[in-house]
Short mmCIF file of C-alpha atoms in Angstrom, two decimals:
data_model
loop_
_atom_site.label_atom_id
_atom_site.label_comp_id
_atom_site.label_asym_id
_atom_site.label_seq_id
_atom_site.Cartn_x
_atom_site.Cartn_y
_atom_site.Cartn_z
CA MET B 1 -30.64 22.26 -9.24
CA ASN B 2 -27.65 20.63 -7.51
CA ASP B 3 -24.24 22.27 -7.58
CA VAL B 4 -21.92 19.44 -8.68
CA SER B 5 -18.86 21.46 -7.69
CA ALA B 6 -19.94 21.86 -4.05
CA ASP B 7 -17.61 20.37 -1.47
CA ILE B 8 -18.69 17.17 0.27
CA PRO B 9 -17.98 16.29 3.91
CA CYS B 10 -15.31 13.60 4.11
CA ARG B 11 -14.16 11.73 7.20
CA LEU B 12 -11.47 9.04 7.12
CA GLN B 13 -9.23 7.25 9.57
CA ILE B 14 -5.75 7.58 8.09
CA ASN B 15 -2.93 5.74 9.86
CA GLY B 16 -4.98 5.72 13.04
CA LYS B 17 -5.81 9.43 13.01
CA THR B 18 -9.14 10.97 12.11
CA TYR B 19 -9.19 13.31 9.14
CA ALA B 20 -12.31 15.34 8.41
CA ALA B 21 -12.80 18.07 5.85
CA ASP B 22 -15.06 19.26 3.09
CA LEU B 23 -13.57 18.17 -0.23
CA PRO B 24 -14.40 18.64 -3.88
CA PRO B 25 -15.97 15.40 -5.13
CA SER B 26 -13.16 14.94 -7.67
CA VAL B 27 -10.31 14.64 -5.13
CA THR B 28 -8.75 11.19 -5.28
CA LEU B 29 -7.51 9.43 -2.19
CA LEU B 30 -3.99 9.74 -3.63
CA ASP B 31 -4.26 13.52 -4.00
CA LEU B 32 -5.76 13.84 -0.52
CA LEU B 33 -2.85 11.92 0.97
CA ARG B 34 -0.07 13.63 -0.96
CA GLU B 35 -1.31 17.17 -1.53
CA ARG B 36 -3.52 17.87 1.47
CA LEU B 37 -2.05 15.68 4.23
CA ASP B 38 1.61 15.70 3.15
CA LEU B 39 1.77 11.88 3.31
CA THR B 40 4.09 11.65 0.33
CA GLY B 41 5.22 8.05 0.83
CA THR B 42 2.37 6.98 -1.43
CA LYS B 43 3.66 7.65 -4.94
CA LYS B 44 1.89 8.99 -8.01
CA GLY B 45 2.96 6.88 -10.94
CA CYS B 46 0.69 6.51 -13.94
CA ASP B 47 -2.40 8.06 -12.29
CA ARG B 48 -4.45 5.43 -14.16
CA GLY B 49 -4.34 2.42 -11.83
CA GLN B 50 -1.90 0.49 -13.99
CA CYS B 51 1.40 0.70 -12.10
CA GLY B 52 0.48 0.19 -8.43
CA ALA B 53 2.84 2.88 -7.09
CA CYS B 54 -0.10 4.42 -5.23
CA THR B 55 -1.23 1.22 -3.46
CA VAL B 56 -2.57 1.73 0.06
CA LEU B 57 -4.78 -0.36 2.32
CA VAL B 58 -8.44 0.56 2.78
CA ALA B 59 -10.08 -1.52 5.49
CA GLY B 60 -7.14 -3.90 5.14
CA LYS B 61 -7.61 -4.40 1.40
CA ARG B 62 -5.16 -3.09 -1.18
CA VAL B 63 -6.44 -0.37 -3.45
CA LYS B 64 -4.88 1.89 -6.02
CA SER B 65 -5.51 5.25 -4.43
CA CYS B 66 -5.40 7.12 -7.75
CA LEU B 67 -8.66 5.38 -8.72
CA VAL B 68 -10.60 6.04 -5.50
CA LEU B 69 -12.44 9.28 -4.82
CA ALA B 70 -11.83 10.25 -1.20
CA VAL B 71 -15.50 11.06 -0.59
CA SER B 72 -16.56 7.62 -1.87
CA ILE B 73 -15.13 5.79 1.15
CA PRO B 74 -16.69 7.52 4.18
CA ASP B 75 -15.27 6.53 7.56
CA ALA B 76 -12.83 4.10 5.92
CA GLU B 77 -9.65 3.03 7.67
CA VAL B 78 -6.74 3.89 5.39
CA THR B 79 -3.17 2.71 5.96
CA THR B 80 -0.30 4.21 4.01
CA ILE B 81 3.38 3.25 4.05
CA GLU B 82 3.85 5.82 6.85
CA GLY B 83 1.29 3.93 8.94
CA LEU B 84 3.18 0.64 8.83
CA SER B 85 5.81 1.90 11.28
CA PRO B 86 4.05 4.39 13.54
CA ASN B 87 6.61 4.07 16.34
CA GLY B 88 9.64 4.17 14.09
CA GLN B 89 10.17 0.41 14.09
CA LEU B 90 10.05 -1.04 10.60
CA HIS B 91 7.25 -3.40 9.67
CA PRO B 92 8.62 -6.91 8.99
CA MET B 93 7.90 -6.44 5.28
CA GLN B 94 9.84 -3.18 5.18
CA GLN B 95 12.77 -4.88 6.90
CA ALA B 96 12.60 -7.84 4.53
CA PHE B 97 12.69 -5.51 1.51
CA ILE B 98 15.93 -4.04 2.86
CA GLU B 99 17.46 -7.43 3.65
CA ALA B 100 16.45 -8.96 0.29
CA ASP B 101 17.63 -5.91 -1.67
CA ALA B 102 14.12 -5.74 -3.11
CA PHE B 103 14.39 -2.29 -4.64
CA GLN B 104 16.67 -0.23 -6.79
CA CYS B 105 15.39 3.28 -7.43
CA GLY B 106 12.75 2.82 -4.71
CA TYR B 107 9.94 4.70 -6.43
CA CYS B 108 7.59 1.72 -6.55
CA THR B 109 8.68 0.35 -3.18
CA PRO B 110 5.92 1.86 -0.98
CA GLY B 111 3.22 0.46 -3.26
CA GLN B 112 5.04 -2.88 -3.53
CA ILE B 113 5.30 -3.12 0.27
CA MET B 114 1.64 -2.20 0.84
CA SER B 115 0.57 -4.76 -1.76
CA ALA B 116 2.84 -7.39 -0.18
CA VAL B 117 1.36 -6.74 3.28
CA ALA B 118 -2.13 -7.29 1.84
CA LEU B 119 -0.92 -10.36 -0.04
CA LEU B 120 0.12 -11.93 3.27
CA ALA B 121 -3.28 -11.23 4.80
CA GLU B 122 -4.98 -12.69 1.72
CA GLY B 123 -2.92 -15.88 2.01
CA HIS B 124 -1.62 -15.85 -1.56
CA THR B 125 1.87 -16.99 -0.62
CA HIS B 126 1.92 -20.71 -1.38
CA SER B 127 4.52 -20.48 -4.16
CA ARG B 128 6.73 -18.00 -5.96
CA GLU B 129 4.38 -18.25 -8.91
CA GLU B 130 1.35 -17.41 -6.78
CA ILE B 131 3.18 -14.47 -5.20
CA ARG B 132 4.17 -13.18 -8.65
CA GLU B 133 0.60 -13.55 -9.90
CA PHE B 134 -0.95 -11.66 -7.00
CA MET B 135 1.75 -8.96 -7.09
CA SER B 136 1.35 -8.47 -10.84
CA GLY B 137 -0.61 -5.23 -10.35
CA ASN B 138 2.52 -3.55 -9.04
CA LEU B 139 5.15 -2.72 -11.62
CA CYS B 140 8.87 -2.17 -11.06
CA ARG B 141 10.68 -0.44 -13.90
CA CYS B 142 14.04 -1.47 -12.41
CA GLY B 143 13.13 -5.17 -12.50
CA ALA B 144 13.62 -5.94 -8.79
CA TYR B 145 10.97 -8.67 -8.95
CA ASN B 146 13.16 -11.51 -7.67
CA GLY B 147 14.13 -9.49 -4.61
CA ILE B 148 10.50 -8.56 -4.00
CA VAL B 149 9.42 -12.20 -4.07
CA ASP B 150 12.40 -13.12 -1.86
CA ALA B 151 11.34 -10.48 0.68
CA ILE B 152 7.77 -11.77 0.76
CA GLU B 153 8.96 -15.35 1.16
CA GLN B 154 11.25 -14.22 3.98
CA VAL B 155 8.31 -12.72 5.91
CA VAL B 156 6.19 -15.83 5.25
CA ALA B 157 8.98 -18.05 6.61
CA GLN B 158 9.35 -15.80 9.65
CA GLN B 159 5.61 -15.92 10.32
CA ASN B 160 5.61 -19.71 9.95
CA ARG B 161 8.49 -20.00 12.44
CA ASN B 162 6.70 -17.69 14.87
CA HIS B 163 3.45 -19.61 14.43
CA THR B 164 5.07 -23.00 15.10
CA GLY B 165 7.03 -21.62 18.05
CA GLU B 166 10.48 -22.17 16.54
CA ALA B 167 13.24 -19.76 17.32
CA ALA B 168 13.31 -16.91 14.82
#
């Protein structure tokens, strides 16, 4: 008879560093990050996958870390908000959020930024409406949505300038 409470070996690449431990099978990626690794930039909001405050990147794709069991993604590459600026220099999206005043209380901001970074990689930036649609899984109780869209559009414009060789 199997012991369902037995710890399971778990190995992940988190922000470029290897993490390996035996974990209970019920530990979510969010709880691993916040409670065991002290990476508290990822926020616990609803704990039901509805608000997006816990959004991180797994293999470059956005996921709501409260819905993912850590042991279910062996050897995955996980990027949290802390991993966007490993050398202390802000990621362009982080800088754009500051410049566009894209947050008020800031609680949802890490999840918003991680989702926006994935949104850029996915190419869903052709219009404000498309950006809003693909960011709809991230809620902001303060209503900073216009600033969030402005920040994303700012990064898109910067990337387009850099791609065409124009002066930034």
